[in-house]
Coordinates of N, CA and C in Angstrom, one line a residue:
Chain A
A22 N 20.6 -297.3 -13.4 CA 21.3 -296.1 -13.0 C 21.7 -295.3 -14.2
Q23 N 21.7 -294.0 -14.0 CA 22.1 -293.2 -15.1 C 23.6 -293.3 -15.4
K24 N 23.9 -293.4 -16.7 CA 25.3 -293.5 -17.1 C 26.0 -292.2 -16.9
I25 N 25.3 -291.1 -17.3 CA 25.9 -289.7 -17.2 C 24.9 -288.9 -16.4
T26 N 25.4 -288.2 -15.4 CA 24.6 -287.3 -14.6 C 25.2 -285.9 -14.6
Q27 N 24.3 -285.0 -15.0 CA 24.6 -283.5 -15.0 C 23.6 -282.9 -14.0
T28 N 24.0 -282.4 -12.9 CA 23.1 -282.0 -11.8 C 22.8 -280.5 -11.9
Q29 N 23.3 -279.8 -12.9 CA 23.1 -278.3 -13.0 C 22.2 -278.1 -14.2
P30 N 20.9 -277.9 -14.0 CA 20.0 -277.6 -15.2 C 20.4 -276.3 -15.8
G31 N 20.7 -275.3 -15.0 CA 21.1 -274.0 -15.5 C 22.2 -273.3 -14.7
M32 N 23.0 -272.6 -15.4 CA 24.1 -271.9 -14.8 C 24.2 -270.5 -15.4
F33 N 24.7 -269.6 -14.5 CA 24.9 -268.2 -15.0 C 26.4 -267.9 -14.7
V34 N 27.0 -267.1 -15.6 CA 28.4 -266.7 -15.4 C 28.6 -265.3 -15.9
Q35 N 29.4 -264.5 -15.3 CA 29.7 -263.2 -15.7 C 30.7 -263.3 -16.9
E36 N 30.5 -262.5 -17.9 CA 31.5 -262.4 -19.0 C 32.9 -262.3 -18.5
K37 N 33.8 -263.0 -19.1 CA 35.3 -263.0 -18.7 C 35.6 -263.8 -17.5
E38 N 34.6 -264.3 -16.8 CA 34.9 -265.2 -15.7 C 34.9 -266.7 -16.1
A39 N 35.5 -267.5 -15.2 CA 35.5 -269.0 -15.5 C 34.3 -269.6 -14.9
V40 N 33.9 -270.7 -15.5 CA 32.7 -271.5 -15.0 C 33.0 -273.0 -15.1
T41 N 32.5 -273.7 -14.2 CA 32.7 -275.2 -14.2 C 31.3 -275.9 -14.3
L42 N 31.2 -276.7 -15.3 CA 30.0 -277.5 -15.5 C 30.3 -278.9 -15.0
D43 N 29.4 -279.4 -14.2 CA 29.6 -280.7 -13.5 C 29.1 -281.9 -14.4
C44 N 29.9 -283.0 -14.3 CA 29.5 -284.2 -14.9 C 30.0 -285.4 -14.1
T45 N 29.2 -286.3 -13.8 CA 29.7 -287.6 -13.2 C 29.2 -288.7 -14.1
Y46 N 29.9 -289.8 -14.0 CA 29.6 -291.0 -14.9 C 29.6 -292.3 -14.1
D47 N 29.0 -293.3 -14.7 CA 28.9 -294.6 -14.1 C 29.2 -295.6 -15.1
T48 N 30.3 -296.4 -14.9 CA 30.6 -297.5 -15.8 C 31.5 -298.5 -15.1
S49 N 31.4 -299.7 -15.5 CA 32.3 -300.8 -15.0 C 33.3 -301.1 -16.1
D50 N 33.2 -300.5 -17.2 CA 34.2 -300.7 -18.3 C 35.5 -299.9 -17.9
Q51 N 36.6 -300.6 -18.1 CA 37.9 -300.0 -17.8 C 38.3 -299.0 -18.9
S52 N 37.8 -299.2 -20.1 CA 38.2 -298.3 -21.3 C 36.9 -297.5 -21.7
Y53 N 37.1 -296.3 -21.6 CA 36.0 -295.4 -22.0 C 36.5 -294.0 -22.4
G54 N 35.7 -293.3 -23.1 CA 36.0 -291.9 -23.5 C 35.0 -291.0 -22.9
L55 N 35.4 -289.8 -22.6 CA 34.5 -288.8 -22.1 C 34.5 -287.6 -23.0
F56 N 33.4 -287.0 -23.3 CA 33.3 -286.0 -24.3 C 32.3 -284.9 -23.8
W57 N 32.6 -283.7 -24.3 CA 31.7 -282.6 -24.0 C 31.3 -282.0 -25.4
Y58 N 30.0 -281.6 -25.4 CA 29.4 -281.0 -26.6 C 28.7 -279.8 -26.3
K59 N 28.7 -278.8 -27.2 CA 27.9 -277.6 -27.0 C 26.8 -277.6 -28.0
Q60 N 25.6 -277.2 -27.6 CA 24.5 -277.0 -28.5 C 23.9 -275.6 -28.4
P61 N 24.2 -274.8 -29.3 CA 23.7 -273.4 -29.3 C 22.2 -273.4 -29.7
S62 N 21.6 -272.3 -29.6 CA 20.1 -272.2 -29.9 C 19.8 -272.7 -31.3
S63 N 20.7 -272.6 -32.2 CA 20.5 -273.1 -33.6 C 20.3 -274.6 -33.7
G64 N 20.7 -275.3 -32.6 CA 20.4 -276.7 -32.6 C 21.6 -277.7 -32.9
E65 N 22.6 -277.3 -33.6 CA 23.6 -278.2 -34.0 C 24.5 -278.6 -32.8
M66 N 25.1 -279.8 -32.8 CA 25.9 -280.3 -31.7 C 27.3 -280.1 -32.1
I67 N 28.1 -279.4 -31.3 CA 29.5 -279.1 -31.6 C 30.4 -279.8 -30.6
F68 N 31.3 -280.6 -31.1 CA 32.3 -281.3 -30.2 C 33.3 -280.3 -29.6
L69 N 33.5 -280.4 -28.3 CA 34.4 -279.5 -27.6 C 35.7 -280.1 -27.2
I70 N 35.6 -281.3 -26.5 CA 36.8 -281.8 -25.8 C 36.6 -283.3 -25.5
Y71 N 37.7 -284.0 -25.5 CA 37.7 -285.4 -25.3 C 38.8 -285.8 -24.2
Q72 N 38.4 -286.8 -23.4 CA 39.3 -287.3 -22.4 C 39.2 -288.8 -22.4
G73 N 40.3 -289.5 -22.6 CA 40.3 -291.0 -22.5 C 40.5 -291.5 -21.1
S74 N 40.0 -292.6 -20.8 CA 40.0 -293.1 -19.4 C 41.5 -293.4 -18.9
Y75 N 42.4 -293.6 -19.9 CA 43.8 -293.9 -19.5 C 44.7 -292.7 -19.6
D76 N 44.1 -291.6 -20.0 CA 44.9 -290.3 -20.1 C 45.1 -289.8 -18.7
E77 N 46.4 -289.6 -18.4 CA 46.8 -289.1 -17.0 C 46.7 -287.6 -16.9
Q78 N 46.8 -286.9 -18.0 CA 46.7 -285.5 -18.0 C 45.3 -285.0 -18.4
N79 N 44.9 -284.0 -17.7 CA 43.6 -283.4 -18.1 C 43.6 -282.8 -19.5
A80 N 42.6 -283.0 -20.3 CA 42.5 -282.5 -21.7 C 42.3 -281.0 -21.6
T81 N 42.9 -280.3 -22.6 CA 42.6 -278.9 -22.8 C 42.5 -278.6 -24.3
E82 N 41.6 -277.7 -24.6 CA 41.4 -277.3 -26.0 C 41.0 -275.8 -25.9
G83 N 42.0 -274.9 -26.1 CA 41.8 -273.5 -26.0 C 41.2 -273.1 -24.7
R84 N 40.1 -272.5 -24.6 CA 39.5 -272.1 -23.4 C 38.8 -273.2 -22.6
Y85 N 38.7 -274.4 -23.2 CA 38.1 -275.5 -22.5 C 39.1 -276.4 -21.9
S86 N 38.8 -276.9 -20.7 CA 39.6 -277.9 -20.1 C 38.7 -278.9 -19.4
L87 N 39.1 -280.1 -19.3 CA 38.3 -281.1 -18.7 C 39.0 -281.5 -17.4
N88 N 38.3 -281.4 -16.3 CA 38.9 -281.7 -15.0 C 38.5 -283.2 -14.7
F89 N 39.4 -284.1 -15.0 CA 39.1 -285.5 -14.9 C 39.6 -286.1 -13.6
Q90 N 38.6 -286.6 -12.8 CA 38.9 -287.2 -11.5 C 38.4 -288.6 -11.5
K91 N 39.3 -289.5 -11.9 CA 38.8 -290.9 -12.2 C 38.3 -291.6 -11.0
A92 N 38.9 -291.5 -9.9 CA 38.4 -292.2 -8.7 C 37.0 -291.7 -8.3
R93 N 36.7 -290.4 -8.5 CA 35.4 -289.9 -8.2 C 34.4 -290.0 -9.4
K94 N 34.9 -290.5 -10.5 CA 34.1 -290.7 -11.7 C 33.5 -289.3 -12.1
S95 N 34.3 -288.3 -12.1 CA 33.8 -287.0 -12.6 C 34.6 -286.5 -13.7
A96 N 34.0 -285.7 -14.6 CA 34.6 -285.2 -15.8 C 34.0 -283.8 -16.0
N97 N 34.4 -282.8 -15.2 CA 33.8 -281.5 -15.2 C 34.5 -280.7 -16.3
L98 N 33.7 -279.9 -17.0 CA 34.1 -279.0 -18.0 C 34.4 -277.6 -17.4
V99 N 35.6 -277.1 -17.7 CA 35.9 -275.7 -17.2 C 36.0 -274.8 -18.4
I100 N 35.3 -273.8 -18.5 CA 35.4 -272.8 -19.5 C 36.0 -271.5 -18.9
S101 N 37.1 -271.1 -19.4 CA 37.8 -269.9 -18.9 C 37.4 -268.7 -19.7
A102 N 37.5 -267.5 -19.1 CA 37.3 -266.3 -19.8 C 36.0 -266.3 -20.7
S103 N 34.9 -266.6 -20.0 CA 33.6 -266.8 -20.7 C 33.3 -265.6 -21.6
Q104 N 32.7 -266.0 -22.8 CA 32.2 -265.0 -23.8 C 30.7 -265.2 -24.0
L105 N 30.1 -264.1 -24.5 CA 28.7 -264.1 -24.7 C 28.3 -265.3 -25.6
G106 N 29.2 -265.6 -26.6 CA 28.9 -266.7 -27.5 C 28.9 -268.1 -26.9
D107 N 29.3 -268.2 -25.6 CA 29.4 -269.5 -24.9 C 28.0 -269.8 -24.3
S108 N 27.0 -268.9 -24.4 CA 25.7 -269.2 -23.9 C 25.1 -270.3 -24.8
A109 N 24.7 -271.4 -24.2 CA 24.3 -272.6 -25.0 C 24.0 -273.7 -24.0
M110 N 23.5 -274.8 -24.5 CA 23.4 -276.1 -23.7 C 24.7 -276.8 -23.9
Y111 N 25.1 -277.5 -22.8 CA 26.3 -278.3 -22.8 C 26.0 -279.7 -22.3
F112 N 26.4 -280.6 -23.1 CA 26.2 -282.0 -22.8 C 27.5 -282.8 -22.6
C113 N 27.5 -283.6 -21.5 CA 28.5 -284.5 -21.2 C 28.2 -285.9 -21.8
A114 N 29.1 -286.6 -22.3 CA 28.8 -287.9 -22.9 C 30.0 -288.9 -22.6
M115 N 29.6 -290.1 -22.6 CA 30.6 -291.2 -22.4 C 30.5 -292.3 -23.4
R116 N 31.6 -292.8 -23.9 CA 31.6 -293.9 -24.8 C 32.3 -295.1 -24.1
E117 N 31.6 -296.2 -23.9 CA 32.2 -297.4 -23.3 C 32.8 -298.2 -24.5
I118 N 34.1 -298.5 -24.4 CA 34.8 -299.1 -25.5 C 34.5 -300.6 -25.6
N119 N 34.5 -301.3 -24.4 CA 34.4 -302.7 -24.4 C 32.9 -303.2 -24.4
T120 N 32.0 -302.4 -24.2 CA 30.6 -302.8 -24.1 C 29.7 -302.1 -25.0
G121 N 29.9 -302.3 -26.3 CA 29.0 -301.8 -27.3 C 29.4 -300.5 -28.0
N122 N 30.3 -299.7 -27.5 CA 30.8 -298.5 -28.1 C 29.6 -297.5 -28.3
Q123 N 28.6 -297.6 -27.5 CA 27.6 -296.6 -27.6 C 28.0 -295.3 -26.9
F124 N 27.4 -294.2 -27.3 CA 27.5 -292.9 -26.6 C 26.3 -292.7 -25.7
Y125 N 26.6 -292.4 -24.5 CA 25.6 -292.0 -23.5 C 25.7 -290.5 -23.2
F126 N 24.5 -289.9 -23.2 CA 24.5 -288.4 -23.0 C 23.8 -288.1 -21.7
G127 N 24.3 -287.0 -21.0 CA 23.6 -286.4 -19.9 C 22.4 -285.6 -20.3
T128 N 21.7 -285.0 -19.4 CA 20.5 -284.2 -19.7 C 20.9 -282.8 -20.0
G129 N 22.1 -282.4 -19.8 CA 22.6 -281.1 -20.3 C 22.5 -280.0 -19.2
T130 N 23.3 -279.0 -19.4 CA 23.4 -277.8 -18.6 C 23.2 -276.6 -19.5
S131 N 22.3 -275.7 -19.1 CA 22.1 -274.5 -19.9 C 22.9 -273.4 -19.3
L132 N 23.9 -272.9 -20.1 CA 24.8 -271.9 -19.6 C 24.4 -270.5 -20.2
T133 N 24.3 -269.5 -19.3 CA 24.0 -268.2 -19.8 C 25.1 -267.3 -19.3
V134 N 25.7 -266.6 -20.3 CA 26.8 -265.6 -20.0 C 26.2 -264.2 -19.9
I135 N 26.4 -263.6 -18.8 CA 25.9 -262.3 -18.5 C 26.9 -261.2 -18.8
P136 N 26.5 -260.2 -19.6 CA 27.5 -259.1 -20.0 C 27.9 -258.3 -18.8
Chain B
N7 N 32.9 -280.8 -47.6 CA 32.9 -281.8 -46.6 C 31.6 -281.9 -46.0
A8 N 30.8 -282.9 -46.5 CA 29.4 -283.0 -46.1 C 29.2 -283.5 -44.6
G9 N 30.0 -284.6 -44.3 CA 29.8 -285.2 -42.9 C 28.6 -286.0 -42.9
V10 N 27.7 -285.7 -41.9 CA 26.4 -286.4 -41.8 C 25.3 -285.5 -42.3
T11 N 24.5 -286.1 -43.3 CA 23.4 -285.3 -43.9 C 22.1 -286.0 -43.6
Q12 N 21.2 -285.3 -43.0 CA 19.9 -285.9 -42.8 C 18.8 -285.0 -43.4
T13 N 17.7 -285.7 -43.9 CA 16.6 -285.0 -44.5 C 15.3 -285.8 -44.1
P14 N 14.2 -285.0 -44.0 CA 14.0 -283.6 -44.2 C 14.4 -282.8 -42.9
K15 N 14.5 -281.5 -43.0 CA 14.9 -280.7 -41.8 C 13.6 -280.5 -41.0
F16 N 12.5 -280.3 -41.6 CA 11.2 -280.1 -40.9 C 10.2 -280.9 -41.6
R17 N 9.2 -281.4 -40.7 CA 8.1 -282.2 -41.2 C 7.0 -282.2 -40.2
I18 N 5.8 -282.0 -40.8 CA 4.6 -282.2 -40.0 C 3.8 -283.4 -40.4
L19 N 3.6 -284.3 -39.5 CA 2.9 -285.5 -39.8 C 1.5 -285.6 -39.1
K20 N 0.6 -286.2 -39.7 CA -0.7 -286.5 -39.0 C -0.6 -287.8 -38.3
I21 N -1.4 -287.9 -37.2 CA -1.4 -289.1 -36.4 C -1.7 -290.3 -37.3
G22 N -0.9 -291.4 -37.2 CA -1.1 -292.6 -38.0 C -0.4 -292.6 -39.3
Q23 N 0.2 -291.5 -39.7 CA 1.0 -291.5 -41.0 C 2.3 -292.1 -40.7
S24 N 3.0 -292.5 -41.7 CA 4.4 -293.1 -41.6 C 5.3 -292.2 -42.4
M25 N 6.6 -292.2 -42.1 CA 7.6 -291.5 -42.8 C 9.0 -292.1 -42.6
T26 N 9.9 -291.7 -43.4 CA 11.3 -292.1 -43.3 C 12.2 -290.9 -43.2
L27 N 13.0 -290.9 -42.2 CA 14.1 -289.9 -42.1 C 15.3 -290.5 -42.7
Q28 N 15.8 -289.7 -43.7 CA 17.0 -290.2 -44.4 C 18.3 -289.7 -43.7
C29 N 19.3 -290.6 -43.7 CA 20.6 -290.2 -43.1 C 21.7 -290.8 -43.9
T30 N 22.7 -290.0 -44.3 CA 23.9 -290.6 -45.0 C 25.1 -289.9 -44.5
Q31 N 26.2 -290.6 -44.4 CA 27.5 -290.1 -44.0 C 28.6 -290.4 -45.0
D32 N 29.5 -289.5 -45.2 CA 30.6 -289.8 -46.2 C 31.9 -289.9 -45.5
M33 N 32.0 -290.3 -44.3 CA 33.2 -290.5 -43.6 C 33.7 -291.9 -43.4
N34 N 32.9 -292.8 -44.0 CA 33.3 -294.2 -44.0 C 33.2 -294.8 -42.5
H35 N 32.3 -294.2 -41.7 CA 32.2 -294.6 -40.3 C 31.4 -295.9 -40.2
N36 N 31.8 -296.8 -39.4 CA 31.1 -298.1 -39.2 C 29.9 -297.8 -38.2
Y37 N 30.0 -296.9 -37.3 CA 29.0 -296.7 -36.3 C 28.1 -295.6 -36.7
M38 N 26.8 -295.9 -36.6 CA 25.8 -294.9 -36.9 C 24.7 -295.0 -35.8
Y39 N 24.1 -293.8 -35.6 CA 23.1 -293.7 -34.4 C 21.9 -292.8 -34.8
W40 N 20.8 -293.1 -34.2 CA 19.7 -292.2 -34.2 C 19.3 -291.8 -32.8
Y41 N 19.2 -290.5 -32.5 CA 18.8 -290.0 -31.2 C 17.6 -289.2 -31.4
R42 N 16.8 -289.0 -30.4 CA 15.8 -288.1 -30.3 C 16.0 -287.1 -29.1
Q43 N 15.6 -285.9 -29.3 CA 15.8 -284.9 -28.3 C 14.5 -284.2 -28.1
D44 N 13.9 -284.4 -26.9 CA 12.6 -283.7 -26.6 C 13.0 -282.3 -26.0
P45 N 12.1 -281.3 -26.1 CA 12.4 -280.0 -25.7 C 13.0 -279.9 -24.4
G46 N 14.1 -279.2 -24.3 CA 14.8 -279.0 -23.0 C 15.4 -280.2 -22.4
M47 N 15.5 -281.3 -23.1 CA 16.0 -282.6 -22.6 C 17.3 -283.0 -23.3
G48 N 17.8 -284.1 -22.8 CA 19.0 -284.6 -23.4 C 18.7 -285.5 -24.6
L49 N 19.7 -286.3 -25.0 CA 19.5 -287.1 -26.2 C 19.2 -288.6 -25.7
K50 N 18.3 -289.1 -26.4 CA 17.9 -290.5 -26.1 C 18.2 -291.4 -27.3
L51 N 18.9 -292.5 -27.2 CA 19.3 -293.3 -28.3 C 18.1 -294.2 -28.7
I52 N 17.8 -294.1 -30.0 CA 16.6 -294.9 -30.5 C 17.2 -296.2 -31.1
Y53 N 18.1 -296.2 -32.0 CA 18.7 -297.3 -32.6 C 20.1 -297.0 -33.0
Y54 N 21.0 -298.0 -33.1 CA 22.3 -297.8 -33.5 C 22.7 -299.0 -34.4
S55 N 23.9 -298.8 -35.1 CA 24.4 -299.8 -36.0 C 25.9 -299.8 -35.9
V56 N 26.5 -301.0 -35.9 CA 27.9 -301.1 -35.8 C 28.5 -301.4 -37.2
G57 N 27.7 -301.5 -38.2 CA 28.2 -301.8 -39.5 C 27.0 -302.2 -40.4
A58 N 27.3 -302.3 -41.7 CA 26.2 -302.6 -42.7 C 25.6 -304.0 -42.3
G59 N 24.3 -304.0 -42.3 CA 23.6 -305.3 -42.0 C 23.4 -305.6 -40.5
I60 N 23.9 -304.7 -39.6 CA 23.8 -304.9 -38.2 C 23.1 -303.7 -37.5
T61 N 22.0 -303.9 -36.9 CA 21.4 -302.9 -36.1 C 21.0 -303.4 -34.7
D62 N 20.9 -302.4 -33.8 CA 20.5 -302.8 -32.4 C 19.6 -301.7 -31.8
K63 N 18.7 -302.1 -30.9 CA 17.9 -301.2 -30.2 C 18.6 -300.4 -29.2
G64 N 18.2 -299.1 -29.0 CA 18.7 -298.3 -28.0 C 17.7 -298.2 -26.8
E65 N 17.7 -297.0 -26.2 CA 16.8 -296.9 -25.0 C 15.3 -296.8 -25.4
V66 N 15.0 -296.2 -26.5 CA 13.6 -295.8 -26.9 C 13.2 -296.3 -28.3
P67 N 13.3 -297.6 -28.6 CA 13.1 -298.0 -30.0 C 11.6 -298.2 -30.4
N68 N 10.7 -298.2 -29.5 CA 9.3 -298.5 -29.8 C 8.7 -297.4 -30.8
G69 N 8.1 -297.9 -31.8 CA 7.5 -297.0 -32.8 C 8.4 -296.7 -34.0
Y70 N 9.6 -297.2 -34.0 CA 10.6 -296.9 -35.0 C 11.2 -298.2 -35.6
N71 N 11.8 -298.1 -36.8 CA 12.5 -299.1 -37.4 C 13.7 -298.6 -38.2
V72 N 14.7 -299.3 -38.3 CA 15.9 -298.9 -39.1 C 16.4 -300.0 -39.9
S73 N 17.2 -299.6 -40.9 CA 17.9 -300.6 -41.7 C 19.3 -300.0 -42.0
R74 N 20.2 -300.9 -42.3 CA 21.6 -300.5 -42.7 C 22.1 -301.4 -43.8
S75 N 21.7 -301.0 -45.0 CA 22.1 -301.9 -46.1 C 23.5 -301.5 -46.7
T76 N 23.9 -300.3 -46.4 CA 25.2 -299.8 -46.8 C 25.9 -299.1 -45.7
T77 N 27.2 -298.9 -45.8 CA 27.9 -298.2 -44.7 C 27.5 -296.8 -44.6
E78 N 27.1 -296.2 -45.8 CA 26.8 -294.8 -45.8 C 25.4 -294.4 -45.2
D79 N 24.4 -295.3 -45.4 CA 23.0 -294.9 -45.2 C 22.4 -295.6 -44.0
F80 N 21.6 -294.8 -43.2 CA 21.0 -295.4 -42.0 C 19.6 -294.7 -41.8
P81 N 18.6 -295.1 -42.6 CA 17.3 -294.4 -42.5 C 16.5 -294.9 -41.3
L82 N 15.7 -294.0 -40.8 CA 14.9 -294.2 -39.6 C 13.4 -294.1 -40.1
R83 N 12.7 -295.2 -39.8 CA 11.3 -295.2 -40.3 C 10.4 -295.1 -39.0
L84 N 9.4 -294.2 -39.2 CA 8.4 -294.0 -38.1 C 7.1 -294.6 -38.7
E85 N 6.6 -295.6 -38.0 CA 5.4 -296.3 -38.4 C 4.2 -295.8 -37.5
L86 N 3.1 -295.4 -38.1 CA 1.9 -295.0 -37.3 C 2.3 -293.9 -36.3
A87 N 2.6 -292.7 -36.8 CA 3.1 -291.6 -36.0 C 2.1 -291.3 -34.9
A88 N 2.7 -291.0 -33.7 CA 1.9 -290.6 -32.6 C 2.4 -289.2 -32.0
P89 N 1.6 -288.5 -31.3 CA 2.1 -287.2 -30.8 C 3.3 -287.3 -29.9
S90 N 3.5 -288.4 -29.3 CA 4.6 -288.6 -28.4 C 5.9 -288.7 -29.2
Q91 N 5.8 -288.8 -30.5 CA 7.0 -288.8 -31.4 C 7.4 -287.5 -31.9
T92 N 6.7 -286.4 -31.5 CA 7.1 -285.1 -31.8 C 8.4 -284.8 -31.0
S93 N 9.4 -284.5 -31.8 CA 10.8 -284.4 -31.2 C 11.7 -283.8 -32.3
V94 N 12.9 -283.6 -31.9 CA 14.0 -283.4 -32.9 C 14.8 -284.6 -33.0
Y95 N 15.1 -285.1 -34.2 CA 15.8 -286.3 -34.4 C 17.2 -286.0 -35.0
F96 N 18.2 -286.6 -34.4 CA 19.6 -286.5 -34.8 C 20.1 -287.8 -35.3
C97 N 20.7 -287.8 -36.5 CA 21.5 -288.9 -36.9 C 22.9 -288.6 -36.6
A98 N 23.7 -289.6 -36.3 CA 25.1 -289.4 -36.0 C 26.0 -290.6 -36.4
S99 N 27.3 -290.3 -36.6 CA 28.2 -291.4 -36.9 C 29.5 -291.2 -36.2
S100 N 30.2 -292.3 -36.0 CA 31.5 -292.2 -35.4 C 32.4 -293.3 -35.9
G101 N 33.7 -293.1 -35.8 CA 34.7 -294.1 -36.1 C 34.8 -295.2 -35.1
N102 N 35.7 -296.2 -35.3 CA 35.7 -297.3 -34.4 C 36.5 -297.1 -33.1
R103 N 37.4 -296.2 -33.2 CA 38.3 -296.0 -32.0 C 37.6 -295.3 -30.9
G104 N 37.9 -295.6 -29.7 CA 37.3 -295.1 -28.5 C 37.4 -293.6 -28.4
G105 N 38.5 -293.0 -29.0 CA 38.7 -291.6 -28.9 C 38.0 -290.8 -30.0
N106 N 37.4 -291.6 -31.0 CA 36.7 -290.9 -32.1 C 35.4 -290.3 -31.5
T107 N 35.3 -289.0 -31.9 CA 34.1 -288.3 -31.5 C 32.9 -288.7 -32.3
I108 N 31.7 -288.3 -31.9 CA 30.5 -288.6 -32.7 C 30.2 -287.3 -33.5
Y109 N 29.8 -287.5 -34.7 CA 29.5 -286.4 -35.6 C 28.0 -286.4 -35.8
F110 N 27.4 -285.3 -35.7 CA 25.9 -285.2 -35.8 C 25.5 -284.5 -37.1
G111 N 24.3 -285.0 -37.6 CA 23.6 -284.2 -38.6 C 23.0 -283.0 -38.0
E112 N 22.3 -282.2 -38.8 CA 21.8 -280.9 -38.3 C 20.5 -281.0 -37.6
G113 N 19.9 -282.2 -37.6 CA 18.7 -282.4 -36.9 C 17.5 -282.3 -37.8
S114 N 16.4 -283.1 -37.5 CA 15.2 -283.1 -38.2 C 14.1 -282.8 -37.2
W115 N 13.3 -281.7 -37.4 CA 12.3 -281.3 -36.5 C 11.0 -281.9 -37.0
L116 N 10.4 -282.8 -36.1 CA 9.2 -283.5 -36.5 C 8.1 -283.2 -35.6
T117 N 6.9 -282.8 -36.1 CA 5.7 -282.5 -35.3 C 4.6 -283.5 -35.8
V118 N 4.0 -284.2 -34.8 CA 2.9 -285.1 -35.1 C 1.6 -284.4 -34.6
V119 N 0.7 -284.2 -35.5 CA -0.6 -283.5 -35.0 C -1.8 -284.4 -35.3

């Protein structure tokens, strides 16, 4: 089974609007971390936001927030007030703390912001 | 602040040749990783290491080898290059704590012809 599933290969959003990128995960580990990364066309991987499995509040970093629903095993990324520079690939990732500390990545969502 | 440095950035190999992708990090991280990213796809783990002298296979280890003689360095060796190994390779490192993010190098674009 896939550890991380991103079901939206491509998304479009109007500039200044909000967009939600979906991510579900699968783990039996009680301790894990969830991360989102942005990969612009230049190729580098940029860390955006982190949520720990024991964190009760949703993580926020500027215009990014992580909608964490533990029972549903989902960790959706919400980008508010989209900007043209947000056009990129977005990857969801999970780190299982008690089973190897590896990072597992989803297949990514390509976001295009329309002016 | 160098972070994770990998070389070379671009390389063209002929089928059957071998090469080593170099990776070094200056953050004193125990965990280091090699991923490959095929066009339009996600990241697949090739090998990882939890500390000097310890390495483990990831999802797609065939055709590759690694070593970890020091905390800083984690080279990836491609033996007998094949066209299927054409990809972008990312070296990465992270700290021990669960909340520590993973830091990536800039990527190495490898083409096997």
